[in-house]
CSV table of C-alpha atoms and ligand atoms in Angstrom, one decimal:
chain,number,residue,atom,x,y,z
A,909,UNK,CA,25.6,10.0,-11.6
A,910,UNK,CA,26.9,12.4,-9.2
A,911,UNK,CA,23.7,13.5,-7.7
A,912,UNK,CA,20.3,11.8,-7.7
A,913,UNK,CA,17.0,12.5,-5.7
A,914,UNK,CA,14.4,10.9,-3.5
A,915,UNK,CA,10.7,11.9,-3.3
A,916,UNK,CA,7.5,9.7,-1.5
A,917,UNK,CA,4.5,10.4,-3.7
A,918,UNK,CA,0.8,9.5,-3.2
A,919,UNK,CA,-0.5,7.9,-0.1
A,920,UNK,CA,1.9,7.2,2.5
A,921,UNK,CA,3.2,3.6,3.8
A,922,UNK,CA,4.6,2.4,7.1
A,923,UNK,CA,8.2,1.5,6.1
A,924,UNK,CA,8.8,4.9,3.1
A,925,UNK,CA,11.2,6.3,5.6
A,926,UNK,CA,13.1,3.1,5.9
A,927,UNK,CA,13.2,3.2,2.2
A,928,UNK,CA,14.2,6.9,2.3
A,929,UNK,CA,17.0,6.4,4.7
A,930,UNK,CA,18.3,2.8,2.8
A,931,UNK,CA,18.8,5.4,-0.6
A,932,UNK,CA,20.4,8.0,0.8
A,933,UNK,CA,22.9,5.5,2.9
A,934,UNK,CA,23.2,3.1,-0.4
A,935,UNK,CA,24.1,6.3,-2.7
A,936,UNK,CA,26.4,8.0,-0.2
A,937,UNK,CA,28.1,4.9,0.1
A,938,UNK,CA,28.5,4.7,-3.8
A,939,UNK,CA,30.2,8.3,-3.8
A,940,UNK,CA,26.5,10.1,-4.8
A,941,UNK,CA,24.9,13.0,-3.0
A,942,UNK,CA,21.0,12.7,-2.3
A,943,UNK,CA,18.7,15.6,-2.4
A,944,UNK,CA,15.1,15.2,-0.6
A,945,UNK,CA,12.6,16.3,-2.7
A,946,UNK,CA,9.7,17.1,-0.6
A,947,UNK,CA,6.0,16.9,-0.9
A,948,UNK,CA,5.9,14.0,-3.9
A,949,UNK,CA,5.7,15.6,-7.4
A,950,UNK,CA,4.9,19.1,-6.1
A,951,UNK,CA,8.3,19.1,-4.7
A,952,UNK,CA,10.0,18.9,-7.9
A,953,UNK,CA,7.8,21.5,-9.7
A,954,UNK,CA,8.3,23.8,-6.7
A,955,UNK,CA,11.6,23.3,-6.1
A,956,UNK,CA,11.0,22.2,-2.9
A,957,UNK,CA,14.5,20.2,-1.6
A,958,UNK,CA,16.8,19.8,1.1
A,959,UNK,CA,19.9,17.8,1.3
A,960,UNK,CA,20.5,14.7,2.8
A,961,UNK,CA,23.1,13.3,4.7
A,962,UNK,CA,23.8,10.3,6.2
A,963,UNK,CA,22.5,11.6,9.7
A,964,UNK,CA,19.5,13.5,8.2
A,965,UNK,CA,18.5,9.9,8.0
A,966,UNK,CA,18.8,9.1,11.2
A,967,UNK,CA,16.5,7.5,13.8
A,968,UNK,CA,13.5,7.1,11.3
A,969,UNK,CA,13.9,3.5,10.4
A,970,UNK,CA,11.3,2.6,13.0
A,971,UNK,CA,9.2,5.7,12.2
A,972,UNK,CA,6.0,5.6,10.0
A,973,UNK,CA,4.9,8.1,7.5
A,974,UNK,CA,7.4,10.0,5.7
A,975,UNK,CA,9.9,12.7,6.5
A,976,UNK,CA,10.1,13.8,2.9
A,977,UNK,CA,5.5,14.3,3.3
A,978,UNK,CA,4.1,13.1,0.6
A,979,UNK,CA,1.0,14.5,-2.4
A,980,UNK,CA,-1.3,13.3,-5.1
A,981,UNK,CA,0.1,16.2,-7.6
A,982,UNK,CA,-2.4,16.9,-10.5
A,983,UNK,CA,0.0,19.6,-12.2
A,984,UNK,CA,2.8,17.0,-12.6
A,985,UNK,CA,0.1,15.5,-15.1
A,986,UNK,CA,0.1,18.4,-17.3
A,987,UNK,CA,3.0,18.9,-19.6
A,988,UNK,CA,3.7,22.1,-18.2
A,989,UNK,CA,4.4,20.4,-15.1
A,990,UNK,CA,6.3,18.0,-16.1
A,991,UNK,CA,8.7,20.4,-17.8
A,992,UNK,CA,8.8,22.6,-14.4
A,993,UNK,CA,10.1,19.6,-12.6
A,994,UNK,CA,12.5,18.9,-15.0
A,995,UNK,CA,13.8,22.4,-15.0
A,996,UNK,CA,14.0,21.7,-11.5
A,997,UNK,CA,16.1,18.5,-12.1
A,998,UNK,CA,18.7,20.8,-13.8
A,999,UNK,CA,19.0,23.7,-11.9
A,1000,UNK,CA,19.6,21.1,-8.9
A,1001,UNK,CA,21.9,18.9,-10.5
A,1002,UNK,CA,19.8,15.9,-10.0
A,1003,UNK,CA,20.3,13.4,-12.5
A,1004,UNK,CA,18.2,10.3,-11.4
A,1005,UNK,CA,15.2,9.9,-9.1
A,1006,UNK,CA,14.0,7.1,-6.9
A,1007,UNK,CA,10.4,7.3,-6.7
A,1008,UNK,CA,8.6,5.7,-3.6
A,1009,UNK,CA,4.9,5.2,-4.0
A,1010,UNK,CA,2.3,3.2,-6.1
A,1011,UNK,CA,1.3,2.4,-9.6
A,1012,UNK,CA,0.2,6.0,-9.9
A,1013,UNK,CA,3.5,7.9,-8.9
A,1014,UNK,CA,5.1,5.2,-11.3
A,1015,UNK,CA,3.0,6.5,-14.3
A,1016,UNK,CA,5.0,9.6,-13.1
A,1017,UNK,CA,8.4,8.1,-13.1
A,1018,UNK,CA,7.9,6.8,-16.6
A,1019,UNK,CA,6.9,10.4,-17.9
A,1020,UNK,CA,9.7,11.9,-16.1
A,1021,UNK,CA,12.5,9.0,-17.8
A,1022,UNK,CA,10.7,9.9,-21.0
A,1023,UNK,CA,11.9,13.9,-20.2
A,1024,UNK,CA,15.2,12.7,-19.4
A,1025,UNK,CA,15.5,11.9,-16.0
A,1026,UNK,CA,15.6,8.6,-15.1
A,1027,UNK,CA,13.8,7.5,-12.2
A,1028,UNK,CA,13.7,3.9,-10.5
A,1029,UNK,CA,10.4,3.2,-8.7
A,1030,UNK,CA,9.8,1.5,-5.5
A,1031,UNK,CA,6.6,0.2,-4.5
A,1032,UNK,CA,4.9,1.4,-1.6
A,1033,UNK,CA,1.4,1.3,-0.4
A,1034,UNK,CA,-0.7,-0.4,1.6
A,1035,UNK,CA,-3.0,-2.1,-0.5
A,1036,UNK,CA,-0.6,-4.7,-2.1
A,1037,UNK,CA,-1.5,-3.7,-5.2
A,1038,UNK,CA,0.9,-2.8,-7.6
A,1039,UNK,CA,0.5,-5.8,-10.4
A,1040,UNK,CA,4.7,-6.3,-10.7
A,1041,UNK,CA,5.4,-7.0,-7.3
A,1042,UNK,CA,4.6,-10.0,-5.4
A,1043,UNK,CA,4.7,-7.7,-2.6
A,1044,UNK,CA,4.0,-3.6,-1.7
A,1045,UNK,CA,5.8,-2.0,1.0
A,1046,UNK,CA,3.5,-1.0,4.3
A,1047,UNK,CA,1.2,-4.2,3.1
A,1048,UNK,CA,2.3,-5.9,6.4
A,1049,UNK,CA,2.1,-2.8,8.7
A,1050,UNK,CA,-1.3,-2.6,7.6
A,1051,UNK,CA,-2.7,-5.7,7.9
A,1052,UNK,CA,-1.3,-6.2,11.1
A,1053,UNK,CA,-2.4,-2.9,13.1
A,1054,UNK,CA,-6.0,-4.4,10.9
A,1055,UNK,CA,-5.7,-7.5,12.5
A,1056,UNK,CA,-5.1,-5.9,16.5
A,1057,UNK,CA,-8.0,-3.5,15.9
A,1058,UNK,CA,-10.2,-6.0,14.6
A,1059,UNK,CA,-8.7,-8.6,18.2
A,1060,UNK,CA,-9.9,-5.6,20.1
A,1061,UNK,CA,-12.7,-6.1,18.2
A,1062,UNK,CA,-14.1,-9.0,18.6
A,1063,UNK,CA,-13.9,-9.0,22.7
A,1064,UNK,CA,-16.6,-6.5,22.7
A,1065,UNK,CA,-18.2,-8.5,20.0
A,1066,UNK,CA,-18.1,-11.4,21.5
A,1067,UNK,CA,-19.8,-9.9,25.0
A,1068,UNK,CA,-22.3,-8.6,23.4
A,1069,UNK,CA,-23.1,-12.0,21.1
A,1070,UNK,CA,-22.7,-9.3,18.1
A,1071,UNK,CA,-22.0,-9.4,14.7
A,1072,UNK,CA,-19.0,-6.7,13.8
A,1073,UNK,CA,-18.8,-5.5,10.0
A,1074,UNK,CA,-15.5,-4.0,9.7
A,1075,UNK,CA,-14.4,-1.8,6.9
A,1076,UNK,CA,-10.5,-2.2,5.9
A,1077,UNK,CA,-8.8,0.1,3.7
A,1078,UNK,CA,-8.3,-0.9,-0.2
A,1079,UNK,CA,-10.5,1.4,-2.5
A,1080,UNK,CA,-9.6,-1.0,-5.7
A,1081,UNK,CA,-7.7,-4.1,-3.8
A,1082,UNK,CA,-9.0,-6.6,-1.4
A,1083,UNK,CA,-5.8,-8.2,-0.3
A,1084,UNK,CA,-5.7,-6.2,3.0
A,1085,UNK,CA,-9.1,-7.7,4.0
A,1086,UNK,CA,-8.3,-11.1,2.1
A,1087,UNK,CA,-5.1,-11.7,4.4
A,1088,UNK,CA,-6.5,-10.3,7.8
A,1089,UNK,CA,-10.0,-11.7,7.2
A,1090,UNK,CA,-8.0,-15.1,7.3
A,1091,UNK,CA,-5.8,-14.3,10.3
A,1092,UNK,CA,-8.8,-13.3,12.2
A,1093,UNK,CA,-11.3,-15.9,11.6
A,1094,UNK,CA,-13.7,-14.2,9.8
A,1095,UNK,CA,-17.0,-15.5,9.4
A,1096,UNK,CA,-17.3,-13.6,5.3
A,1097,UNK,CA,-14.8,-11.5,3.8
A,1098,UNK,CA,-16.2,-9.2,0.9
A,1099,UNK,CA,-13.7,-8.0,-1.7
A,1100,UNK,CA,-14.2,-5.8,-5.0
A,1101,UNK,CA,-12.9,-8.9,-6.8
A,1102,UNK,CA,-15.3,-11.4,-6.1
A,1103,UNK,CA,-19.3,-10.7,-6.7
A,1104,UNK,CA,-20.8,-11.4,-3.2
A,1105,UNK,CA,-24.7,-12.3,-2.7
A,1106,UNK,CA,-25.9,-11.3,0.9
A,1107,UNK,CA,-28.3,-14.3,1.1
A,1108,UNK,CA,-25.3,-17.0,0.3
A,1109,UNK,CA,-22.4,-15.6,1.3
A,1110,UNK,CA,-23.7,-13.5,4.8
A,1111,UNK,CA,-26.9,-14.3,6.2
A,1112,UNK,CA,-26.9,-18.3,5.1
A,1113,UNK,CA,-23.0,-18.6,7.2
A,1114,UNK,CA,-24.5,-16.6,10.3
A,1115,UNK,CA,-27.7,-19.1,9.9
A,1116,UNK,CA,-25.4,-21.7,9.9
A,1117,UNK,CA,-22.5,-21.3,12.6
A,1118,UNK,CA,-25.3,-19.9,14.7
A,1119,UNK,CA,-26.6,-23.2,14.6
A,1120,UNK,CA,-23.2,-25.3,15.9
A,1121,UNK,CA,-22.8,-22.7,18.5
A,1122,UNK,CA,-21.3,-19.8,17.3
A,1123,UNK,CA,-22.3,-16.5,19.2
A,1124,UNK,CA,-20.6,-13.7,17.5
A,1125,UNK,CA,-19.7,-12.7,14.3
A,1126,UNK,CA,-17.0,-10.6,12.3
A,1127,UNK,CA,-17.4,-10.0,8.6
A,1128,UNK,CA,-14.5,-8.2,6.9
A,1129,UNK,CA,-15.6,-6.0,4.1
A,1130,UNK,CA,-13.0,-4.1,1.9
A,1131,UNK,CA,-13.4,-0.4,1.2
A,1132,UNK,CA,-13.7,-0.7,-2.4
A,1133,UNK,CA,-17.0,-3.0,-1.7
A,1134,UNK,CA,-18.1,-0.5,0.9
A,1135,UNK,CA,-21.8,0.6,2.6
A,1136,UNK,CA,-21.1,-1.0,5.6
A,1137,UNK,CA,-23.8,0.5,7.9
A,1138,UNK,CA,-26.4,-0.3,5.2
A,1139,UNK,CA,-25.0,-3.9,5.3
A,1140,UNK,CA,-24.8,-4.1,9.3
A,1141,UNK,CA,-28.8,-2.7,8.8
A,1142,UNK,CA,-29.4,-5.7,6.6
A,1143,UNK,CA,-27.8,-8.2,8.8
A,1144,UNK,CA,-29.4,-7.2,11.8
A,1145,UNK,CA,-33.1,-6.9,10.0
A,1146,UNK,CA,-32.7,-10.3,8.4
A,1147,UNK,CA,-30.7,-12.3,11.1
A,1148,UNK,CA,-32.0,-10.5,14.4
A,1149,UNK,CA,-28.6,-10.7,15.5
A,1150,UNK,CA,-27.2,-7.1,16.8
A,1151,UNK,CA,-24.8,-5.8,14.2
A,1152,UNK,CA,-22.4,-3.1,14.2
A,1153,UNK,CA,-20.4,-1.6,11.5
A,1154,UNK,CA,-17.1,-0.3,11.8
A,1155,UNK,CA,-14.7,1.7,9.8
A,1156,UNK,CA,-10.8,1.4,10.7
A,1157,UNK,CA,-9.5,3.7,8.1
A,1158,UNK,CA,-6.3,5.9,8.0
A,1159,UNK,CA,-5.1,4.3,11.6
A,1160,UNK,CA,-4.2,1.6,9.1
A,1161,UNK,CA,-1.9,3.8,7.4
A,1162,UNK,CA,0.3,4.9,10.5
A,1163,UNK,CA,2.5,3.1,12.7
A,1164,UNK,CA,5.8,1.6,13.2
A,1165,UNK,CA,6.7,-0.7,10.3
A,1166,UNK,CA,6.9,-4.2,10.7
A,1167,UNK,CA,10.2,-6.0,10.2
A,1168,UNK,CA,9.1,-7.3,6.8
A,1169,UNK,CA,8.5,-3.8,6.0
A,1170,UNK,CA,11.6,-2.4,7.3
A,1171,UNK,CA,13.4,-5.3,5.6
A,1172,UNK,CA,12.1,-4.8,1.8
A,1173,UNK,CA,12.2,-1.3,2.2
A,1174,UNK,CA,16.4,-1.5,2.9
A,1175,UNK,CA,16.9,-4.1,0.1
A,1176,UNK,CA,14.6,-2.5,-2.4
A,1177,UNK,CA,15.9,1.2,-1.8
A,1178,UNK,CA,19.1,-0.5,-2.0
A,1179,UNK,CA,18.7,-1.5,-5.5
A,1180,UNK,CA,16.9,1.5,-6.7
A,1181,UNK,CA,20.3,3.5,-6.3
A,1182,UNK,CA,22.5,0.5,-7.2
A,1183,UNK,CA,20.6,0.9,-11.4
A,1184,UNK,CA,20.5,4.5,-10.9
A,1185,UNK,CA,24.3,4.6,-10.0
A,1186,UNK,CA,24.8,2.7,-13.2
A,1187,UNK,CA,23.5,5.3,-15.2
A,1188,UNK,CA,19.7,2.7,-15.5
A,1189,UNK,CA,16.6,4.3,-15.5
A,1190,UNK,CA,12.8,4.0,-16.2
A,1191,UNK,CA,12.6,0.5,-13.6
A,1192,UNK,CA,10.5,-0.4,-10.9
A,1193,UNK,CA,11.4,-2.5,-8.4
A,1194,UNK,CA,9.7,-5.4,-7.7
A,1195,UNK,CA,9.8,-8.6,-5.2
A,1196,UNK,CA,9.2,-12.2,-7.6
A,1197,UNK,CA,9.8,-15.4,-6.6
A,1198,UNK,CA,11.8,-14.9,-3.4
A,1199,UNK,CA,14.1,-12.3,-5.1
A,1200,UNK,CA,14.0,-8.4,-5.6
A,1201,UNK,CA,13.7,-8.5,-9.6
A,1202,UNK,CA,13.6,-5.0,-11.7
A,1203,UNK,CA,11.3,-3.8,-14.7
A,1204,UNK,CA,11.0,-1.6,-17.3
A,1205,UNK,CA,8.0,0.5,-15.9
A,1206,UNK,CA,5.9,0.6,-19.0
A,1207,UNK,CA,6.1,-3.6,-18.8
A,1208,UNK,CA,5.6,-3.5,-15.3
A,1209,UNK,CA,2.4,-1.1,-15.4
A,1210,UNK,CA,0.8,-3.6,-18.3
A,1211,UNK,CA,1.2,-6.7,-15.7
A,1212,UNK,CA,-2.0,-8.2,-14.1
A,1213,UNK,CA,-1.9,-9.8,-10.8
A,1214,UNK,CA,-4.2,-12.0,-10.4
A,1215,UNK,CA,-6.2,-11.7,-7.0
A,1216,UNK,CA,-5.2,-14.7,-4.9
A,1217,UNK,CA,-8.8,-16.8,-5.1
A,1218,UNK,CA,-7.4,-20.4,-3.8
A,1219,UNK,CA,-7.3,-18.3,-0.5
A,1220,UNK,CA,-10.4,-16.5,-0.4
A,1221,UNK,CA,-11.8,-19.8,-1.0
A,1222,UNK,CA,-9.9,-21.2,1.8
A,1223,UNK,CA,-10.9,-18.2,3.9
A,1224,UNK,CA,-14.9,-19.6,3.0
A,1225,UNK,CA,-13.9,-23.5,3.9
A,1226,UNK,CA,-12.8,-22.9,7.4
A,1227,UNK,CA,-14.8,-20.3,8.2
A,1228,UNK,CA,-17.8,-22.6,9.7
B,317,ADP,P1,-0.2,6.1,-6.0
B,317,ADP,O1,1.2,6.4,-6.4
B,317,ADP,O2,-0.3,5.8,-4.6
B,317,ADP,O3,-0.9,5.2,-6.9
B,317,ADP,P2,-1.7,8.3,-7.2
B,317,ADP,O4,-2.3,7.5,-8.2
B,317,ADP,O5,-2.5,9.4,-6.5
B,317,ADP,O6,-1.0,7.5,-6.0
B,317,ADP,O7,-0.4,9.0,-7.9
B,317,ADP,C1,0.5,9.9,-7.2
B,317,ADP,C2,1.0,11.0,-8.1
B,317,ADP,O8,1.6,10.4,-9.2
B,317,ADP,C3,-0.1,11.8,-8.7
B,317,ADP,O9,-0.6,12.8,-7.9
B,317,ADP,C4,0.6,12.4,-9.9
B,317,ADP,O10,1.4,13.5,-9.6
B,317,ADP,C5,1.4,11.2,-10.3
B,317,ADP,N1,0.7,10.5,-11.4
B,317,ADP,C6,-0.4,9.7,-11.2
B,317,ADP,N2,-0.8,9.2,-12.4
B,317,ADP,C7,-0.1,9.8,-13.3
B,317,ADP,C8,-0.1,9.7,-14.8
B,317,ADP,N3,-1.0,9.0,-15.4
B,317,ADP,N4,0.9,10.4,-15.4
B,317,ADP,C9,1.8,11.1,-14.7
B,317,ADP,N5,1.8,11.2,-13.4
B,317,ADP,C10,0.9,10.6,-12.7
B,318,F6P,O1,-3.8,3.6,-1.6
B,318,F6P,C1,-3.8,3.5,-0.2
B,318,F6P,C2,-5.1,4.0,0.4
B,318,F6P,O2,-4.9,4.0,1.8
B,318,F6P,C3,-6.3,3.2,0.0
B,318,F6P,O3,-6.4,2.0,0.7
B,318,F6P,C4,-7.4,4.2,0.2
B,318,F6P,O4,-8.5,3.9,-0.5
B,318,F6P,C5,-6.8,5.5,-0.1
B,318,F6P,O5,-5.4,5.3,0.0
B,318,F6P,C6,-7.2,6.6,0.7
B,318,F6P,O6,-6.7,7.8,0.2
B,318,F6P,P1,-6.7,9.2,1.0
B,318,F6P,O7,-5.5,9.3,1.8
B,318,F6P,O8,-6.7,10.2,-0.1
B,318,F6P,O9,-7.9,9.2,1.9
């Protein structure tokens, strides 16, 4: 391939420019020029593009967000747009695609490989959960501006002998409040995976630490289970302890990526141009078993990931 092209699609990560600038350095350094397609999907249909260089790339490896923006694109579902970015694809010269985003955008990349243009897809997103990879880029990012807000948290919490409910982001997943739940001691986490009862799994625990001394509370709650203010109603009615809910939200999609972020979004990006240079297409990328692996996407997008349970259970055991 002579040219190829780089879009972010759906909602942005912390660590999609690092992943930006590793393709564009990766396929320069393989002899390839690297258009920017801006504005996910859209771009392509609109012919919205720049060209890249090796210093357009400069100086956002730190940087979160995305200097290519980023868009949930309904026409690109349509045939009719599919075929406009495709006409696109020619009239640029761009003969392969690396597509950064989640399972969604990679539904895209498959149609799009299907029309002739191959794309390789890299996962990013927050919410850890794309079934493939053992990991999502911006996962780490997230968790751990979750994890400083929530630290912040839990002084005013703890002054006022409150209970906190926090709401962390993850409409479908509940790995982001899994993981930070455990790294900040919370009393319950509540995820979309695993049925909760408020009696059992909330009000007995408060009951209970309250008893061995415990004088505030924090119960993480992922987005997908939602109604947090109903819930801190409850708590407070039932327990008579003073209960606040809290919503983090989109804070947890900004920021400076984390060096694990930064890291798998070099190596992935990397490889994405490294198939694409040799002329493969229709692949996700995807980190297995301490290696960065590749997939055919319709495989990858029929994989289950189990949601990690021996931890949430874990989470429940020393949380007393
Ligand atoms: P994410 O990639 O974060 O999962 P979305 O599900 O919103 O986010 O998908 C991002 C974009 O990918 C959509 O706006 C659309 O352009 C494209 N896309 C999503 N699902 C499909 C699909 N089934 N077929 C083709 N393109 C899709
Ligand atoms: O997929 C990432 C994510 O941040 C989810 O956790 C959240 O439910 C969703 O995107 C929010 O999307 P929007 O940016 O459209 O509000």
């Amino acid at each position: 391939m002579k040219t190829i092209g780089v879009l972010t699609s759906g909602g942005d990560a912390p660590g999609m420019n690092a992943v930006v600038r590793s393709v564009v350095r990766s396929a320069i350094a393989l002899g390839m020029n690297v258009k920017g397609i801006r504005r996910g999907y859209n771009g392509l249909i609109e012919g919205d593009i720049i060209d890249m260089n090796i210093r357009s790339v400069s100086e956002i490896i730190h940087r979160g967000g995305t200097i290519l923006f980023t868009a949930r694109s309904p026409e690109f579902k349509t045939e009719e747009g599919i075929k406009k970015a495709v006409e696109t694809c020619h009239r640029e010269g761009i003969e392969g695609i690396v597509v950064i985003g989640g399972d969604g955008s990679f539904r895209g990349g498959r149609d799009l490989s299907l029309h002739g243009i191959p794309c390789v897809c890299v996962p990013g997103t927050i919410d850890n959960d794309i079934s493939s990879t053992e990991y999502t880029i911006g996962f780490d990012t997230a968790m751990n501006t979750a994890m400083e807000m929530v630290d912040k948290l839990r002084d005013t919490t703890q002054s006022h002998e409150r209970c906190s409910v926090v709401e962390v982001m993850g409409r479908h997943a509940g790995w982001i409040a899994l993981e930070t739940g455990i790294a900040v001691g919370a009393t319950s986490i509540l995820v979309p995976e695993v049925e909760y009862d408020l009696q059992r799994d909330i009000i007995d625990k408060i009951n209970r630490t309250k008893a061995t001394g415990k004088k505030h509370f924090i119960i993480i709650v992922a987005e997908g289970v939602g109604k947090v203010t109903e819930l801190a109603k409850e708590i407070e009615e039932i327990t008579g302890v003073e209960t606040r809910a809290t919503i983090l939200g989109h804070v947890q999609r900004g920021g400076s990526p984390t060096l694990r972020d930064r890291l798998f979004a070099s190596l992935m990006g990397h490889e994405a141009v490294k198939l694409l240079s040799q002329g493969i297409g229709n692949r996700v990328i995807a980190y297995r078993e301490e290696k960065i692996v590749n997939y055919d996407i319709y495989e990858a997008l029929q994989m289950v990931k189990p949601f990690d349970i021996e931890a949430y259970n874990i989470a429940n055991e020393i949380s007393i």
